[in-house]
XYZ file of C-alpha atoms in Angstrom:
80
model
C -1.309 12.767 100.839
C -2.465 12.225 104.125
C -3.713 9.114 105.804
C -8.224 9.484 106.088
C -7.845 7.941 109.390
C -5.740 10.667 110.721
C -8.271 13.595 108.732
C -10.237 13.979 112.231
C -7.254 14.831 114.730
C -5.569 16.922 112.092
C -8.545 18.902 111.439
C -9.106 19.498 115.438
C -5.362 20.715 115.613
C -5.674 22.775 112.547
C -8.923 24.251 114.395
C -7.321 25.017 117.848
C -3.803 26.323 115.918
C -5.621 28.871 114.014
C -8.217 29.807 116.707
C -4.470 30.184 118.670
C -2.997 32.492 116.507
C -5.977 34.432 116.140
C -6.362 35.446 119.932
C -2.440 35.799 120.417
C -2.331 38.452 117.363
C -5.753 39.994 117.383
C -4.062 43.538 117.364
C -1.778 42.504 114.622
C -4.275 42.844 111.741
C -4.076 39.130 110.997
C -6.046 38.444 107.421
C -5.246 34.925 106.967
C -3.474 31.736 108.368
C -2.441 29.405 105.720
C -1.770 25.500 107.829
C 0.239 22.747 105.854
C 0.694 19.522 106.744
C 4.047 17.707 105.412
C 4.425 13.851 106.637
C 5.231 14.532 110.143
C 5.669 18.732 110.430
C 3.326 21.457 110.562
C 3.955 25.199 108.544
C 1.944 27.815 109.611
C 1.888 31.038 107.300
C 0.314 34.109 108.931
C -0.421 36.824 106.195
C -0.592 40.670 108.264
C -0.879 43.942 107.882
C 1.801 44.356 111.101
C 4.529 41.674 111.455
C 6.481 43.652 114.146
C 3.971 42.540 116.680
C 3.916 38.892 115.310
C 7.892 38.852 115.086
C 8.584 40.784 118.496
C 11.367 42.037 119.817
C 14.262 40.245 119.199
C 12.340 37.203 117.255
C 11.278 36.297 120.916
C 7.577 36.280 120.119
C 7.669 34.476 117.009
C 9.740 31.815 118.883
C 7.387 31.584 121.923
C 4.334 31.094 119.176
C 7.013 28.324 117.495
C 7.293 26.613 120.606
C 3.342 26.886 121.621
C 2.326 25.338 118.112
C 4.232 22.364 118.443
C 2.949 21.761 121.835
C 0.075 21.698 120.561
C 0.763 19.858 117.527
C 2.611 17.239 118.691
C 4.895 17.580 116.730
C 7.732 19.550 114.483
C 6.559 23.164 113.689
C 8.343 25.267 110.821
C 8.131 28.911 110.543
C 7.804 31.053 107.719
């Protein structure tokens, strides 16, 4: 369980994240991105309809997304 004092910044991440991942892959048929919290990393799921274009060539576009959520997160990002 997660700290309430922490609720407000999490949610504003979780917010900007998803709002992220939604302009990056808006031709990739994106239907829903699933954002869990585990003490001090983040997991983002994306569920879509064309995970070439989220994956990329290579596993270079995944890995650039990767690197851009835990910028933003401040944190450690895992991928699934």
């Amino acid at each position: 369980m997660l700290p309430a004092r922490n609720f407000l910044s999490f949610l504003h991440t979780d917010l900007r994240v998803r709002r992220f991942v939604k302009q990056k892959l808006a031709l990739a048929a994106v239907s829903k991105v699933l954002i869990e919290r585990a003490w001090n990393s983040i997991r983002v799921t994306i569920h879509t309809a064309r995970p070439g274009i989220v994956i990329g060539r290579r596993g270079a576009e995944i890995e650039r997304m990767t690197e851009e959520i835990t910028r933003m997160s401040g944190g450690k990002a895992g991928q699934n």
